[in-house]
Amino acid sequence: DTGVSQDPRHKITKRGQNVTFRCDPISEHNRLYWYRQTLGQGPEFLTYFQNEAQLEKSRLLSDRFSAERPKGSFSTLEIQRTEQGDSAMYLCASSLVGATDTQYFGPGTRLTVL
Amino acid sequence: AQKVTQAQTEISVVEKEDVTLDCVYETRDTTYYLFWYKQPPSGELVFLIRRNSFDEQNEISGRYSWNFQKSTSSFNFTITASQVVDSAVYFCALSEAPGANSKLTFGKGITLSVRP
């Protein structure tokens, strides 16, 4: 049973560029979450999907951010017109909704915006 | 609104010492879950434990133990006989019960350094 995977692990981009991250959840998990973690802070919720439906978005998710989960499998998180303040670790987690619903995290994508 | 407070920011101990990491939470929900995650230098969050708000039994797993006290809204984590490999950032987190959006609300984390 493979865990949650994320790609790329590191991304360096220039301000104003668009970036896209991918997350592959644990295969039988129907929920997928995105979080953002800045230095010295705990992860903060961005958005989540149940199957292919995006059910909630945080206020942190500005209009420049968009997430998709086509077919309820992998998910992508795109940031348009990146800003230096977007520099952070972007974490993906998946869970199986039900009695436990424990979230298991991937290794994260570290974004640096120059 | 939910909130998790980890008042300790950094703790340094010598190997084999016992150490307790504190966690205090706030929620209006009557049913909720509490979690501890470990984040080693590699960066990946590793799940350690989940506790249901209805279950106040303390739990022990090897050198790890957890003390859940609803009366004081605390969920503390003790490592007995600490080892260098325990060095990491430890996060306490809170979520609503399954069925709702089970998004996690994290504390700021406690950096634990275990010296040989």
Short mmCIF file of C-alpha atoms in Angstrom, two decimals:
data_model
loop_
_atom_site.label_atom_id
_atom_site.label_comp_id
_atom_site.label_asym_id
_atom_site.label_seq_id
_atom_site.Cartn_x
_atom_site.Cartn_y
_atom_site.Cartn_z
CA ASP A 1 0.00 0.00 0.00
CA THR A 2 1.78 3.12 -1.21
CA GLY A 3 1.38 6.39 0.62
CA VAL A 4 0.45 9.83 -0.61
CA SER A 5 2.84 11.14 -3.25
CA GLN A 6 3.42 14.69 -4.41
CA ASP A 7 5.23 16.10 -7.40
CA PRO A 8 7.44 18.04 -7.67
CA ARG A 9 9.14 18.00 -4.27
CA HIS A 10 10.71 21.38 -4.88
CA LYS A 11 9.81 24.23 -7.20
CA ILE A 12 11.63 27.50 -7.70
CA THR A 13 9.89 30.08 -9.82
CA LYS A 14 10.00 33.77 -10.59
CA ARG A 15 7.33 36.11 -9.42
CA GLY A 16 4.45 36.29 -11.87
CA GLN A 17 4.86 32.76 -13.22
CA ASN A 18 2.23 30.05 -12.93
CA VAL A 19 2.96 26.79 -11.13
CA THR A 20 1.08 23.52 -10.81
CA PHE A 21 1.49 20.80 -8.20
CA ARG A 22 0.20 17.27 -8.29
CA CYS A 23 -0.96 14.98 -5.49
CA ASP A 24 -1.70 11.26 -5.75
CA PRO A 25 -3.66 10.02 -2.73
CA ILE A 26 -3.72 6.56 -1.20
CA SER A 27 -5.68 4.57 -3.75
CA GLU A 28 -8.86 3.77 -1.83
CA HIS A 29 -9.15 7.16 -0.12
CA ASN A 30 -12.08 9.31 -1.22
CA ARG A 31 -11.10 12.55 0.53
CA LEU A 32 -8.18 14.72 -0.47
CA TYR A 33 -6.98 17.83 1.37
CA TRP A 34 -4.55 20.62 0.55
CA TYR A 35 -2.72 22.54 3.27
CA ARG A 36 -0.07 25.24 3.26
CA GLN A 37 2.72 25.45 5.80
CA THR A 38 4.99 28.46 6.25
CA LEU A 39 8.18 28.48 8.27
CA GLY A 40 7.64 28.01 11.98
CA GLN A 41 3.89 27.49 11.64
CA GLY A 42 1.54 24.55 11.59
CA PRO A 43 -0.18 23.56 8.34
CA GLU A 44 -3.24 25.62 7.39
CA PHE A 45 -6.22 24.21 5.54
CA LEU A 46 -6.73 25.38 1.95
CA THR A 47 -9.37 23.14 0.39
CA TYR A 48 -10.68 19.61 0.25
CA PHE A 49 -12.41 17.21 -2.12
CA GLN A 50 -14.68 14.30 -1.57
CA ASN A 51 -14.34 12.19 -4.68
CA GLU A 52 -14.30 14.77 -7.50
CA ALA A 53 -16.36 17.44 -5.69
CA GLN A 54 -14.57 20.38 -4.11
CA LEU A 55 -16.58 20.89 -0.94
CA GLU A 56 -14.86 23.72 0.89
CA LYS A 57 -12.30 26.42 0.22
CA SER A 58 -10.50 28.44 2.86
CA ARG A 59 -10.32 32.22 2.79
CA LEU A 60 -6.59 31.66 2.29
CA LEU A 61 -7.34 30.38 -1.20
CA SER A 62 -7.32 33.56 -3.24
CA ASP A 63 -8.60 33.83 -6.81
CA ARG A 64 -5.10 33.04 -8.05
CA PHE A 65 -5.37 29.53 -6.63
CA SER A 66 -7.37 26.75 -8.22
CA ALA A 67 -7.59 23.08 -7.39
CA GLU A 68 -9.07 20.18 -9.28
CA ARG A 69 -9.61 16.51 -8.75
CA PRO A 70 -10.85 15.06 -12.03
CA LYS A 71 -12.35 11.59 -11.74
CA GLY A 72 -11.82 11.61 -8.01
CA SER A 73 -8.26 10.34 -8.22
CA PHE A 74 -5.20 12.63 -8.31
CA SER A 75 -5.49 16.35 -7.64
CA THR A 76 -3.72 19.41 -8.95
CA LEU A 77 -3.19 22.76 -7.27
CA GLU A 78 -2.38 25.68 -9.57
CA ILE A 79 -1.14 29.08 -8.50
CA GLN A 80 -1.33 31.80 -11.11
CA ARG A 81 0.82 34.94 -11.11
CA THR A 82 2.85 33.78 -8.15
CA GLU A 83 3.88 36.26 -5.47
CA GLN A 84 6.73 36.05 -2.96
CA GLY A 85 4.15 35.51 -0.23
CA ASP A 86 3.18 32.23 -1.87
CA SER A 87 6.51 30.72 -0.86
CA ALA A 88 5.63 27.84 1.45
CA MET A 89 5.36 24.08 1.73
CA TYR A 90 2.20 22.77 0.10
CA LEU A 91 0.99 19.58 1.72
CA CYS A 92 -1.53 17.09 0.44
CA ALA A 93 -3.35 14.57 2.62
CA SER A 94 -5.90 11.87 1.95
CA SER A 95 -8.39 9.96 4.06
CA LEU A 96 -11.22 7.48 3.84
CA VAL A 97 -14.37 9.11 5.18
CA GLY A 98 -16.04 6.98 7.80
CA ALA A 99 -15.29 5.84 11.29
CA THR A 100 -11.66 6.85 11.30
CA ASP A 101 -11.14 9.55 8.66
CA THR A 102 -7.49 9.90 9.64
CA GLN A 103 -5.51 12.05 7.23
CA TYR A 104 -2.23 10.74 5.89
CA PHE A 105 0.15 13.28 4.45
CA GLY A 106 2.46 13.32 1.48
CA PRO A 107 6.02 14.67 1.55
CA GLY A 108 4.95 18.12 0.37
CA THR A 109 6.03 20.47 -2.41
CA ARG A 110 8.29 23.30 -1.32
CA LEU A 111 7.66 26.41 -3.41
CA THR A 112 10.13 29.27 -3.55
CA VAL A 113 9.08 32.40 -5.41
CA LEU A 114 11.99 34.69 -6.28
CA ALA B 1 -13.98 28.52 15.81
CA GLN B 2 -11.49 25.83 16.61
CA LYS B 3 -8.09 26.60 18.07
CA VAL B 4 -5.08 24.60 19.19
CA THR B 5 -2.42 26.08 21.42
CA GLN B 6 1.02 24.58 21.88
CA ALA B 7 2.59 27.01 24.29
CA GLN B 8 6.01 25.36 24.27
CA THR B 9 7.97 26.28 21.15
CA GLU B 10 11.27 24.50 21.67
CA ILE B 11 12.33 21.78 24.10
CA SER B 12 15.80 20.35 24.45
CA VAL B 13 16.52 17.21 26.49
CA VAL B 14 19.31 14.75 26.91
CA GLU B 15 18.78 11.24 25.64
CA LYS B 16 16.87 8.95 28.02
CA GLU B 17 15.07 11.83 29.70
CA ASP B 18 11.27 11.84 29.72
CA VAL B 19 9.58 14.78 28.03
CA THR B 20 5.96 15.98 27.91
CA LEU B 21 4.57 18.06 25.07
CA ASP B 22 1.52 20.12 25.99
CA CYS B 23 -1.56 20.76 23.88
CA VAL B 24 -4.64 22.81 24.77
CA TYR B 25 -7.59 23.08 22.42
CA GLU B 26 -10.80 25.07 21.99
CA THR B 27 -13.91 23.94 20.17
CA ARG B 28 -17.67 24.38 20.38
CA ASP B 29 -18.29 20.93 18.96
CA THR B 30 -19.38 18.18 21.30
CA THR B 31 -17.88 15.52 19.05
CA TYR B 32 -14.37 16.02 17.77
CA TYR B 33 -11.05 14.29 17.20
CA LEU B 34 -7.61 15.12 18.47
CA PHE B 35 -4.39 14.12 16.76
CA TRP B 36 -0.65 14.23 17.16
CA TYR B 37 1.65 14.30 14.14
CA LYS B 38 5.44 14.19 13.96
CA GLN B 39 7.38 16.15 11.36
CA PRO B 40 11.01 15.02 11.15
CA PRO B 41 13.61 17.09 9.27
CA SER B 42 12.60 15.36 6.03
CA GLY B 43 9.34 17.34 6.22
CA GLU B 44 6.68 14.64 5.91
CA LEU B 45 3.98 14.70 8.58
CA VAL B 46 3.73 11.31 10.26
CA PHE B 47 0.49 10.34 12.01
CA LEU B 48 0.97 9.24 15.61
CA ILE B 49 -2.45 9.04 17.25
CA ARG B 50 -6.13 9.93 16.93
CA ARG B 51 -8.39 10.32 19.95
CA ASN B 52 -12.20 10.56 19.94
CA SER B 53 -13.70 13.18 22.26
CA PHE B 54 -15.84 10.49 23.90
CA ASP B 55 -12.86 8.36 24.84
CA GLU B 56 -10.88 9.81 27.71
CA GLN B 57 -8.84 6.71 28.35
CA ASN B 58 -5.14 7.37 28.31
CA GLU B 59 -3.17 5.47 25.72
CA ILE B 60 0.30 4.01 25.72
CA SER B 61 2.22 2.83 22.69
CA GLY B 62 5.74 1.75 23.46
CA ARG B 63 7.62 4.81 24.72
CA TYR B 64 4.75 7.11 23.77
CA SER B 65 1.76 7.93 25.98
CA TRP B 66 -1.09 10.38 25.69
CA ASN B 67 -3.15 12.01 28.44
CA PHE B 68 -6.54 13.35 27.32
CA GLN B 69 -8.39 15.49 29.88
CA LYS B 70 -11.65 16.94 28.65
CA SER B 71 -12.11 18.99 31.82
CA THR B 72 -9.03 21.05 31.02
CA SER B 73 -9.26 20.71 27.20
CA SER B 74 -5.81 19.21 27.08
CA PHE B 75 -4.24 16.38 25.12
CA ASN B 76 -0.65 16.00 26.27
CA PHE B 77 1.97 13.71 24.80
CA THR B 78 4.79 12.12 26.79
CA ILE B 79 7.87 10.44 25.38
CA THR B 80 9.57 8.17 27.88
CA ALA B 81 13.30 7.53 27.66
CA SER B 82 13.74 9.88 24.71
CA GLN B 83 16.06 8.99 21.84
CA VAL B 84 17.89 11.08 19.28
CA VAL B 85 15.50 9.80 16.60
CA ASP B 86 12.65 11.52 18.45
CA SER B 87 14.07 14.89 17.40
CA ALA B 88 11.37 16.50 15.26
CA VAL B 89 8.58 19.05 15.29
CA TYR B 90 5.43 17.72 16.92
CA PHE B 91 2.01 19.05 16.04
CA CYS B 92 -1.25 18.69 17.90
CA ALA B 93 -4.37 19.01 15.75
CA LEU B 94 -8.15 19.07 16.09
CA SER B 95 -10.97 18.19 13.69
CA GLU B 96 -14.73 17.90 13.66
CA ALA B 97 -16.18 14.44 13.71
CA PRO B 98 -16.13 12.43 10.48
CA GLY B 99 -19.00 13.10 8.11
CA ALA B 100 -18.43 16.83 8.34
CA ASN B 101 -15.43 18.54 6.84
CA SER B 102 -12.70 16.90 8.85
CA LYS B 103 -10.15 19.58 8.11
CA LEU B 104 -7.41 19.72 10.69
CA THR B 105 -6.67 22.77 12.77
CA PHE B 106 -3.04 22.59 13.85
CA GLY B 107 -1.08 24.20 16.63
CA LYS B 108 2.19 25.94 15.84
CA GLY B 109 4.23 22.89 16.74
CA ILE B 110 6.90 22.10 19.32
CA THR B 111 10.48 21.56 18.19
CA LEU B 112 12.00 18.74 20.24
CA SER B 113 15.76 18.29 20.25
CA VAL B 114 17.17 15.19 21.89
CA ARG B 115 20.92 15.39 22.52
CA PRO B 116 23.09 12.30 22.83
#
